[in-house]
Each structure stands twice: as C-alpha cells, then as structure tokens.
Short mmCIF file of C-alpha atoms and ligand atoms in Angstrom, two decimals:
data_model
loop_
_atom_site.label_atom_id
_atom_site.label_comp_id
_atom_site.label_asym_id
_atom_site.label_seq_id
_atom_site.Cartn_x
_atom_site.Cartn_y
_atom_site.Cartn_z
CA MET A 109 -0.02 -0.01 -0.08
CA VAL A 110 2.87 2.47 0.85
CA ARG A 111 4.47 1.72 -2.42
CA LEU A 112 1.29 2.34 -4.35
CA PHE A 113 0.65 5.52 -2.70
CA VAL A 114 4.17 6.69 -3.36
CA THR A 115 4.36 5.97 -6.83
CA LYS A 116 0.88 6.70 -7.84
CA TYR A 117 0.70 10.04 -5.98
CA PRO A 118 4.08 11.85 -6.33
CA HIS A 119 2.38 15.19 -5.08
CA TYR A 120 1.53 13.71 -1.61
CA LYS A 121 3.93 13.36 1.09
CA ILE A 122 3.76 9.82 2.45
CA ILE A 123 4.98 9.25 5.91
CA ASN A 124 5.32 5.70 7.04
CA LEU A 125 5.48 4.88 10.71
CA ASP A 126 6.45 1.44 11.56
CA ALA A 127 7.79 -0.12 14.78
CA LEU A 128 9.88 -2.61 12.92
CA THR A 129 8.97 -5.47 15.39
CA TYR A 130 9.45 -9.06 14.13
CA ALA A 131 7.21 -8.88 10.87
CA GLY A 132 8.40 -5.23 9.76
CA ASN A 133 11.33 -5.05 7.32
CA LEU A 134 12.67 -2.08 5.57
CA GLU A 135 13.97 -4.29 2.72
CA ASN A 136 10.23 -4.50 1.64
CA LEU A 137 10.40 -0.96 0.72
CA LYS A 138 13.92 -0.78 -0.74
CA ASP A 139 12.79 0.38 -4.12
CA ILE A 140 11.03 3.50 -2.91
CA GLU A 141 13.08 4.49 0.15
CA ASP A 142 14.77 7.40 -1.67
CA ALA A 143 11.64 8.81 -3.28
CA PRO A 144 11.35 12.51 -2.65
CA ASN A 145 7.59 12.22 -1.38
CA TYR A 146 8.55 9.26 1.12
CA ILE A 147 9.53 9.73 4.82
CA PHE A 148 10.00 6.63 7.16
CA GLU A 149 9.82 7.04 10.98
CA LYS A 150 10.62 4.35 13.07
CA LEU A 151 7.77 4.50 15.74
CA ASN A 152 5.86 2.33 18.00
CA ILE A 153 2.14 3.58 18.31
CA LEU A 154 2.59 2.73 22.06
CA ASP A 155 4.75 5.85 22.12
CA VAL A 156 2.52 8.75 22.72
CA PRO A 157 5.13 11.68 22.94
CA GLU A 158 6.62 10.37 19.67
CA LEU A 159 3.26 10.05 18.02
CA GLU A 160 2.35 13.52 19.11
CA ARG A 161 5.71 14.68 17.74
CA VAL A 162 5.00 13.21 14.31
CA PHE A 163 1.59 14.79 14.14
CA GLU A 164 3.03 18.19 15.05
CA GLN A 165 5.91 17.84 12.68
CA TYR A 166 4.12 16.78 9.62
CA HIS A 167 0.38 18.02 9.97
CA PRO A 168 -0.80 14.87 8.20
CA ASP A 169 -4.49 15.30 7.00
CA GLY A 170 -5.14 11.63 6.36
CA VAL A 171 -4.07 8.82 8.44
CA ILE A 172 -4.27 5.05 7.11
CA HIS A 173 -3.96 2.97 10.16
CA LEU A 174 -2.58 -0.58 9.23
CA ALA A 175 -0.34 -1.08 12.46
CA ALA A 176 -1.45 -4.09 14.14
CA GLU A 177 -0.37 -7.50 15.60
CA SER A 178 -2.18 -9.81 13.12
CA HIS A 179 -1.37 -13.39 13.61
CA VAL A 180 -4.02 -15.42 15.45
CA ASP A 181 -1.60 -18.02 16.55
CA ARG A 182 0.50 -15.41 18.25
CA SER A 183 -2.60 -13.93 19.73
CA ILE A 184 -3.35 -17.27 21.53
CA LEU A 185 0.14 -17.51 22.72
CA SER A 186 0.43 -14.00 24.01
CA PRO A 187 -3.06 -12.02 24.03
CA LEU A 188 -1.61 -8.94 25.80
CA ASP A 189 0.59 -8.04 23.10
CA PHE A 190 -2.61 -7.60 20.98
CA VAL A 191 -4.48 -5.44 23.56
CA TYR A 192 -1.52 -3.41 23.69
CA THR A 193 -0.89 -2.65 20.02
CA ASN A 194 -4.26 -3.30 18.49
CA VAL A 195 -6.41 -1.54 21.11
CA VAL A 196 -4.15 0.94 23.20
CA GLY A 197 -2.17 1.67 19.98
CA THR A 198 -5.20 2.55 17.88
CA VAL A 199 -6.57 4.72 20.88
CA ASN A 200 -3.22 6.52 21.04
CA LEU A 201 -3.38 7.23 17.38
CA LEU A 202 -6.86 8.42 17.46
CA ASN A 203 -6.06 10.70 20.34
CA ALA A 204 -2.82 12.08 18.49
CA ALA A 205 -5.00 12.69 15.39
CA LYS A 206 -7.83 14.39 17.25
CA LYS A 207 -5.35 16.70 19.19
CA GLN A 208 -3.58 17.76 16.01
CA TRP A 209 -6.77 18.27 13.83
CA LYS A 210 -8.40 20.15 16.32
CA THR A 211 -5.53 22.40 16.58
CA ASP A 212 -5.10 22.73 12.94
CA VAL A 213 -8.91 23.46 12.45
CA THR A 214 -9.08 25.94 15.18
CA GLN A 215 -5.94 27.89 13.72
CA SER A 216 -7.45 27.71 10.17
CA LEU A 217 -10.87 28.98 11.34
CA ALA A 218 -9.15 31.89 13.21
CA LYS A 219 -7.00 32.64 9.91
CA SER A 220 -9.97 32.37 7.76
CA SER A 221 -12.40 34.13 9.92
CA SER A 222 -15.06 31.58 9.08
CA ASN A 223 -16.59 29.69 12.13
CA ASP A 224 -19.04 27.59 10.65
CA LYS A 225 -16.99 24.49 9.72
CA PRO A 226 -16.84 22.28 12.71
CA LEU A 227 -14.51 19.14 12.61
CA THR A 228 -17.53 16.78 12.31
CA PRO A 229 -17.98 13.75 10.04
CA GLN A 230 -20.85 14.02 7.37
CA PRO A 231 -22.12 10.28 7.35
CA SER A 232 -23.64 9.20 4.07
CA THR A 233 -22.14 12.16 2.30
CA PRO A 234 -19.76 11.27 -0.54
CA LYS A 235 -16.73 13.14 0.52
CA PRO A 236 -13.82 13.18 -2.04
CA ILE A 237 -10.66 13.90 -0.18
CA ASN A 238 -8.53 17.08 -1.25
CA PRO A 239 -6.09 16.03 -3.73
CA SER A 240 -3.33 18.05 -1.82
CA THR A 241 -3.68 15.51 0.82
CA PHE A 242 -0.69 15.46 3.23
CA ALA A 243 0.23 19.10 2.08
CA GLN A 244 0.26 21.31 5.15
CA GLN A 245 -2.61 23.65 5.00
CA SER A 246 -2.27 27.05 6.68
CA SER A 247 -5.28 29.31 5.22
CA THR A 248 -7.83 26.66 3.99
CA ILE A 249 -9.63 23.97 5.88
CA VAL A 250 -8.88 20.38 4.67
CA GLN A 251 -11.44 17.79 6.07
CA PRO A 252 -8.96 15.20 7.76
CA LEU A 253 -9.69 11.55 7.42
CA PHE A 254 -8.80 8.57 9.89
CA TYR A 255 -8.99 5.47 7.75
CA HIS A 256 -8.91 2.39 9.91
CA ILE A 257 -7.87 -1.09 8.31
CA SER A 258 -9.47 -3.87 9.97
CA THR A 259 -10.37 -7.78 9.29
CA ASP A 260 -13.29 -9.91 8.44
CA GLU A 261 -12.60 -11.80 11.62
CA VAL A 262 -14.39 -9.51 13.85
CA TYR A 263 -17.77 -11.14 12.37
CA GLY A 264 -16.86 -14.40 13.76
CA ALA A 265 -17.46 -17.75 11.89
CA LEU A 266 -19.87 -18.68 9.28
CA GLY A 267 -21.54 -22.04 8.70
CA GLU A 268 -21.56 -23.59 5.43
CA THR A 269 -23.51 -20.83 3.73
CA GLY A 270 -23.90 -17.11 3.88
CA LEU A 271 -21.48 -14.22 3.74
CA PHE A 272 -20.48 -11.47 5.98
CA THR A 273 -21.93 -8.10 5.07
CA GLU A 274 -21.19 -4.79 6.73
CA GLU A 275 -24.30 -5.23 8.85
CA THR A 276 -23.28 -8.69 10.19
CA PRO A 277 -22.99 -8.28 14.14
CA TYR A 278 -19.48 -8.58 15.47
CA ASP A 279 -18.80 -11.95 17.29
CA PRO A 280 -14.84 -12.29 17.63
CA ASN A 281 -13.56 -15.69 18.79
CA SER A 282 -9.67 -15.11 19.02
CA PRO A 283 -7.84 -12.75 21.11
CA TYR A 284 -6.59 -11.10 17.77
CA SER A 285 -10.06 -10.69 16.59
CA ALA A 286 -11.46 -9.45 19.79
CA SER A 287 -8.55 -6.74 19.78
CA LYS A 288 -9.53 -5.75 16.25
CA ALA A 289 -13.11 -5.58 17.15
CA ALA A 290 -12.34 -3.23 19.88
CA SER A 291 -10.31 -1.17 17.82
CA ASP A 292 -13.08 -0.77 15.15
CA HIS A 293 -15.48 0.27 18.01
CA PHE A 294 -13.11 2.79 19.42
CA VAL A 295 -12.79 4.36 15.98
CA ARG A 296 -16.39 4.51 15.46
CA VAL A 297 -16.85 5.93 18.87
CA TYR A 298 -14.20 8.74 18.31
CA GLY A 299 -16.48 9.72 15.15
CA GLU A 300 -19.68 9.65 17.43
CA THR A 301 -18.25 11.33 20.47
CA PHE A 302 -15.59 13.73 19.22
CA GLY A 303 -16.69 14.23 15.57
CA LEU A 304 -13.59 12.73 14.21
CA PRO A 305 -13.96 11.83 10.35
CA PHE A 306 -13.44 8.19 9.85
CA VAL A 307 -14.05 5.37 7.61
CA ILE A 308 -13.28 1.43 8.15
CA SER A 309 -12.70 -1.44 5.90
CA ASN A 310 -12.71 -5.07 6.84
CA CYS A 311 -10.83 -7.30 4.51
CA SER A 312 -10.44 -11.03 4.13
CA ASN A 313 -7.31 -13.11 3.91
CA ASN A 314 -4.40 -11.26 2.10
CA TYR A 315 -1.59 -13.13 0.24
CA GLY A 316 1.30 -12.05 -2.07
CA PRO A 317 5.00 -11.23 -1.96
CA ASN A 318 6.76 -9.91 1.05
CA HIS A 319 4.36 -11.67 3.59
CA PHE A 320 5.82 -12.93 6.75
CA PRO A 321 6.14 -16.68 6.81
CA GLU A 322 3.94 -17.36 9.84
CA LYS A 323 0.68 -17.11 7.68
CA LEU A 324 -0.44 -20.18 5.89
CA ILE A 325 0.70 -19.55 2.28
CA PRO A 326 4.32 -17.93 2.95
CA LEU A 327 4.80 -20.57 5.69
CA PHE A 328 3.95 -23.45 3.43
CA ILE A 329 5.94 -21.99 0.50
CA ASN A 330 9.03 -21.76 2.93
CA ASN A 331 8.47 -25.28 4.19
CA ILE A 332 8.11 -26.91 0.81
CA ILE A 333 11.52 -25.12 -0.11
CA GLN A 334 12.82 -26.42 3.04
CA LYS A 335 11.38 -29.87 2.44
CA GLN A 336 9.66 -29.44 5.83
CA PRO A 337 6.38 -30.94 7.01
CA LEU A 338 3.21 -28.77 6.10
CA PRO A 339 1.20 -28.50 9.31
CA VAL A 340 -2.37 -28.44 8.40
CA TYR A 341 -4.49 -27.70 11.52
CA GLY A 342 -7.51 -29.86 12.30
CA ASP A 343 -9.34 -31.76 9.37
CA GLY A 344 -8.07 -28.99 6.93
CA LEU A 345 -11.77 -28.27 5.83
CA TYR A 346 -11.77 -24.71 7.20
CA THR A 347 -12.51 -22.11 4.56
CA ARG A 348 -11.19 -18.63 3.74
CA ASP A 349 -11.65 -16.10 1.24
CA TRP A 350 -8.20 -15.05 -0.35
CA LEU A 351 -7.38 -11.67 -1.87
CA PHE A 352 -4.12 -10.84 -3.65
CA VAL A 353 -2.36 -8.10 -1.67
CA LYS A 354 -2.35 -5.55 -4.63
CA ASP A 355 -6.01 -5.92 -5.01
CA HIS A 356 -6.48 -5.05 -1.26
CA ALA A 357 -4.13 -1.87 -1.76
CA ALA A 358 -6.19 -0.74 -4.66
CA ALA A 359 -9.33 -0.96 -2.58
CA ILE A 360 -7.78 0.88 0.27
CA ASP A 361 -6.81 3.69 -2.44
CA LEU A 362 -10.37 3.89 -3.56
CA VAL A 363 -11.83 3.76 0.11
CA PHE A 364 -9.42 6.56 1.19
CA HIS A 365 -10.22 8.73 -1.76
CA ASN A 366 -13.83 8.04 -2.44
CA GLY A 367 -15.17 6.33 0.47
CA LYS A 368 -18.20 8.05 2.80
CA MET A 369 -17.40 9.29 6.06
CA GLY A 370 -18.43 7.10 8.77
CA GLU A 371 -18.99 3.99 6.58
CA THR A 372 -17.57 0.52 6.65
CA TYR A 373 -16.69 -1.42 3.60
CA ASN A 374 -16.11 -5.07 3.25
CA ILE A 375 -13.29 -6.28 0.94
CA GLY A 376 -12.87 -9.77 -0.15
CA GLY A 377 -11.82 -11.96 -3.10
CA PHE A 378 -14.96 -13.69 -4.08
CA ASN A 379 -12.51 -16.48 -3.69
CA GLU A 380 -13.40 -19.33 -1.05
CA TRP A 381 -11.09 -22.31 -0.52
CA GLU A 382 -10.98 -25.08 1.89
CA ASN A 383 -7.52 -25.13 3.48
CA ILE A 384 -6.61 -28.61 2.04
CA ASP A 385 -7.57 -27.78 -1.30
CA LEU A 386 -5.59 -24.56 -1.24
CA VAL A 387 -2.56 -26.39 -0.22
CA LYS A 388 -2.74 -29.10 -2.72
CA LEU A 389 -2.98 -26.36 -5.46
CA LEU A 390 0.08 -24.80 -3.78
CA CYS A 391 1.77 -28.17 -3.68
CA LYS A 392 1.09 -28.72 -7.37
CA GLN A 393 2.43 -25.35 -8.36
CA MET A 394 5.58 -25.72 -6.26
CA ASP A 395 6.41 -28.94 -7.81
CA GLU A 396 6.07 -27.56 -11.38
CA LYS A 397 8.13 -24.56 -10.59
CA LEU A 398 10.73 -26.68 -8.79
CA GLY A 399 11.02 -29.39 -11.49
CA ASN A 400 9.73 -32.11 -8.87
CA TYR A 401 7.82 -35.30 -9.66
CA PRO A 402 4.12 -34.60 -9.33
CA GLY A 403 2.93 -35.18 -5.78
CA THR A 404 6.28 -34.74 -4.24
CA SER A 405 5.36 -31.79 -2.16
CA GLU A 406 1.70 -33.19 -0.99
CA LYS A 407 3.87 -35.81 0.73
CA LEU A 408 4.80 -33.18 3.27
CA ILE A 409 1.21 -32.59 4.45
CA THR A 410 0.80 -33.54 8.04
CA TYR A 411 -2.35 -33.04 9.95
CA ILE A 412 -1.69 -31.56 13.49
CA LYS A 413 -3.64 -30.50 16.40
CA ASP A 414 -6.21 -27.79 15.72
CA ARG A 415 -6.04 -24.14 16.53
CA PRO A 416 -8.05 -23.39 19.64
CA GLY A 417 -11.34 -21.27 18.68
CA HIS A 418 -10.69 -22.07 15.09
CA ASP A 419 -13.22 -20.19 12.84
CA ARG A 420 -14.70 -22.70 10.47
CA ARG A 421 -15.47 -20.42 7.65
CA TYR A 422 -15.06 -16.84 6.47
CA ALA A 423 -16.50 -15.15 3.26
CA ILE A 424 -17.08 -11.67 2.34
CA ASP A 425 -19.85 -10.07 0.45
CA ALA A 426 -18.01 -7.37 -1.35
CA SER A 427 -20.78 -5.81 -3.19
CA LYS A 428 -21.17 -2.77 -1.42
CA ILE A 429 -17.29 -1.55 -2.37
CA ASN A 430 -18.15 -2.89 -5.91
CA LYS A 431 -21.31 -1.01 -6.45
CA GLU A 432 -20.51 2.13 -4.74
CA LEU A 433 -16.90 2.65 -5.46
CA GLY A 434 -16.50 0.18 -8.53
CA TRP A 435 -13.89 -2.13 -7.00
CA GLU A 436 -13.41 -5.70 -7.79
CA PRO A 437 -10.40 -8.03 -7.63
CA THR A 438 -8.31 -8.19 -10.70
CA VAL A 439 -6.09 -11.08 -10.16
CA THR A 440 -7.23 -14.70 -10.19
CA PHE A 441 -6.11 -17.07 -7.53
CA GLU A 442 -3.97 -19.35 -9.74
CA GLU A 443 -2.25 -16.23 -11.02
CA GLY A 444 -1.66 -14.60 -7.70
CA LEU A 445 -0.52 -17.81 -6.14
CA SER A 446 1.91 -18.38 -9.03
CA GLN A 447 3.24 -14.81 -8.82
CA THR A 448 3.56 -15.18 -5.07
CA ILE A 449 5.63 -18.47 -5.28
CA ASP A 450 7.95 -16.94 -7.97
CA TRP A 451 8.63 -14.06 -5.73
CA TYR A 452 9.69 -16.28 -2.87
CA LEU A 453 11.81 -18.48 -5.13
CA GLU A 454 13.47 -15.42 -6.33
CA ASN A 455 13.90 -13.94 -2.98
CA LYS A 456 15.47 -16.90 -1.02
CA GLU A 457 17.89 -14.68 0.89
CA TRP A 458 15.04 -12.53 2.07
CA LEU A 459 13.15 -15.71 3.35
CA LYS A 460 16.53 -16.91 4.85
CA ASN A 461 16.85 -13.58 6.65
CA VAL A 462 13.44 -13.45 8.19
CA THR A 463 13.37 -17.21 9.06
CA SER A 464 16.32 -17.06 11.35
CA GLY A 465 16.67 -16.24 15.07
CA ALA A 466 13.51 -15.39 16.70
CA TYR A 467 11.32 -17.03 14.15
CA GLN A 468 12.87 -20.34 14.99
CA HIS A 469 11.99 -19.96 18.58
CA TYR A 470 8.23 -19.02 17.41
CA TYR A 471 8.07 -21.96 15.05
CA GLN A 472 9.17 -24.32 18.02
CA GLU A 473 6.73 -22.91 20.40
CA GLN A 474 3.83 -23.00 17.84
CA TYR A 475 4.37 -26.45 16.11
CA ALA A 476 6.49 -28.53 18.39
CA GLU A 477 4.45 -31.69 19.81
CA LYS A 478 1.35 -30.75 17.93
CA ASP A 479 1.63 -33.77 15.58
O1 DAU B 693 -9.60 -13.09 7.41
C1 DAU B 693 -8.54 -11.98 7.53
C2 DAU B 693 -7.35 -12.56 8.44
O2 DAU B 693 -6.81 -13.45 7.71
C3 DAU B 693 -6.54 -11.43 8.86
O3 DAU B 693 -7.15 -10.38 9.58
C4 DAU B 693 -5.33 -12.01 9.70
O4 DAU B 693 -4.29 -10.96 10.03
C5 DAU B 693 -4.62 -13.06 8.96
O5 DAU B 693 -3.55 -13.74 9.80
C6 DAU B 693 -5.71 -13.94 8.39
O6 DAU B 693 -6.12 -14.86 9.51
P1 DAU B 693 -6.12 -16.55 9.46
O7 DAU B 693 -6.11 -17.07 10.79
O8 DAU B 693 -7.40 -16.99 8.54
O9 DAU B 693 -4.73 -16.84 8.51
P2 DAU B 693 -3.69 -17.88 8.56
O10 DAU B 693 -2.92 -17.70 7.49
O11 DAU B 693 -2.97 -18.11 9.99
O12 DAU B 693 -4.55 -19.22 8.50
C7 DAU B 693 -5.42 -19.48 7.49
C8 DAU B 693 -5.88 -20.80 7.59
O13 DAU B 693 -5.04 -21.82 7.58
C9 DAU B 693 -6.70 -21.02 8.87
O14 DAU B 693 -7.88 -21.65 8.81
C10 DAU B 693 -5.72 -21.68 9.75
C11 DAU B 693 -4.95 -22.63 8.68
N1 DAU B 693 -3.45 -22.80 9.12
C12 DAU B 693 -2.65 -21.82 9.27
C13 DAU B 693 -1.37 -22.01 9.70
C14 DAU B 693 -0.47 -20.99 10.03
C15 DAU B 693 -3.01 -24.19 9.16
O15 DAU B 693 -3.80 -25.19 9.02
N2 DAU B 693 -1.69 -24.29 9.38
C16 DAU B 693 -0.94 -23.37 9.77
O16 DAU B 693 0.33 -23.55 9.92
#
C-alpha cells in the first residue's frame, strides 16, 4: 500500500510509521526508500510523545492505520500484546490525530475568520478527499480523515452458507479478532463522540510477496522449499476467502479517496478455498516450478492438532464497495499464487533472513509436539 501511494501520488507526502517489530522489514520498501515524497519514521504507536511529535511535525491530514499485531496463533500465545498494540495503540493514534486536527482546524478557522466549519464527519455524504492530501494547509481547511484497516475476523465464523456483510454483528472468537473488534469500536466511537471523520474497511485473507512466513501461504511455501512438514490444522476443511495483496491496496486507495465518511466497507476476493484444497494447489504449483516429480510436495502434508477457537469459515460479501466505488479483484487465485511463489523463489535470501533467529523460537513454540 505504501509503495502504491508513493508511486501513484508523487504530489502527496507519505510518512510511513513502523515499529519494525518481528514482521516489519525495511527491505520490503527498498525500491522506494529514496523517493522524494517518502519519509520513514521508526515509531511504535504505544509511544505517545513520539506520536504527538510526528503529528506536530508533519500535520498529516489523512491517516491510514494498518499498524497491528495480526497473527491469530501469536494472539493465542500472547493475548496482551494484541491488547496493547491493536487496542491501546489505536486509541493513541486516534488521540494524536484528534489533538492535532482540532488545533489545525482552530488555527485555520481563526485565519479564515469563518467559524461555521466544525470538525465533524458527514455520514452518508460522499466526500472526495482534497488531492493536496498531506500538504500542510495554513489558510484553507482540509477535512481530515482517519482510515482504519480491519479484518473480516471481527464477524466471527460462518456456517456452510452465507456471507459477511457490513451489517453482520461482531462476534470475535480469538484474542486477535477481539482486539481488532475493540479497535473498530473505538474508531467509530471517536466519530460519534468527538466528531473525528473516519472510515473503516474489513478485509479477508491477504496473500502475496513480502508476506511474513507465519501465515498459511508463505509458511507453506517456505516449508516446501526446506522440505519440511506442512502442518495443516484439524481436518483441513476450514474455509477462507483469499485476496491478492495488490487488489487490497487498490481497494484501500479507493476507500481513502472516495469512501463515505463514517462508513464501513467489506473487501474480499469472492474466492473461497478449503485449506486442504488450497494447500494441494500450492503443492502442485511448487512441484511444477521446482521441477519435482508430481505429488512430491503433497507428501509433506501433516495433519496436526487444531488451533483453539478456530473459525470454520469466512466469506465476504464485497458488493457494497463494488457497487459504490467500482472496486473488484483483478488477479485470479491461480495467477496470484503463481506470482507469489515466484517472488519467494527469487528472494530466498529475504526468506532466509526473516526465518533465522526469533522465527525459529516461535516455530518451535507453535508447532512442536502438535503432531
Ligand atoms: O481473514 C482475515 C485475516 O486472515 C487477517 O485479519 C489476519 O491478520 C490473517 O492472519 C488471516 O487470519 P487466518 O487465521 O485466517 O490466517 P492464517 O494464514 O493464519 O490461517 C489461514 C488458515 O490456515 C486458517 O484456517 C488456519 C490454517 N492454518 C494456518 C497455519 C499458519 C493451518 O492449517 N496451518 C498453519 O500452520
């Protein structure tokens, strides 16, 4: 998403805040790090003074909040980390935005001597964002926007049929999804209580290059390369809706610029797969690319103890964003998976670097003795 915004909007100033914890990696943005409209700040959203410093220094008039602990298995091992980053961190970011934007609006109002433009969201009113987003405004008021990126996991689990819509009640089942649900509520509450202009999107499972190999697809690609077992949880019949990461970035771009204030948009791939079928497709593509005898990688499949509280099925109804903003996925699953595998095969050094050290410790803790 950062790459898309930096390259597509050279007139924006993009400030990328990242704590660079275990899954963060500056290598991922090497190709744009010298772009004149790009600034990197190593910063943890739990650090309030630093957050306030960044808001005061750059006066951003848009925030796209993707900072989160995102792996369900880690949330089961360590729930509090998720409360801190996803809940407390989000509230810190909301507070910093609210404080700065109130100050900016007050100063702008004083300068323009117009006092009829309070900092309030306008629900259901289409609000194109000013193209000079991120430019510091001194005499005109730019309506700021807090865009919170969330997950379909807040809706809980589906049975064999049905889809998550924007009206599906929240029903989270893991510490991760509970923390994301709480953060979504806080964003909405800051809109209701303080008039902070916001928009939220809830997306299904992403996959693609640069993905940290703890999630199903990159973990299994790495294990096939290493000829290690492929640990399928439970009966392998859990279902997820997969979306190529670039299609998610394109959706974020649309919601940020054309989304309606105070609204939620579901984003999904219209692409449901049972885990075991996905893993077999992955094995097939890997065998072809590695020149293996057909069936070689499938032999690595090992059914292991299930994830506690494992949601049976997720599937997104993305018709709202499709109808209102004209978004739809552009990359088929076979094509996206093939591109993803190629990226990992071409970037074995990257994979080696991110799977050394702490990763080994996590892997042992997560997978040892679960056969
Ligand atoms: O639905 C959106 C969510 O998708 C995001 O909000 C989360 O940040 C992201 O982690 C993802 O959650 P999942 O739990 O669905 O993704 P994960 O890749 O961990 O697992 C996908 C499926 O594969 C799930 O049914 C569990 C299963 N699985 C996963 C791993 C890591 C296995 O069978 N074995 C594994 O080793």
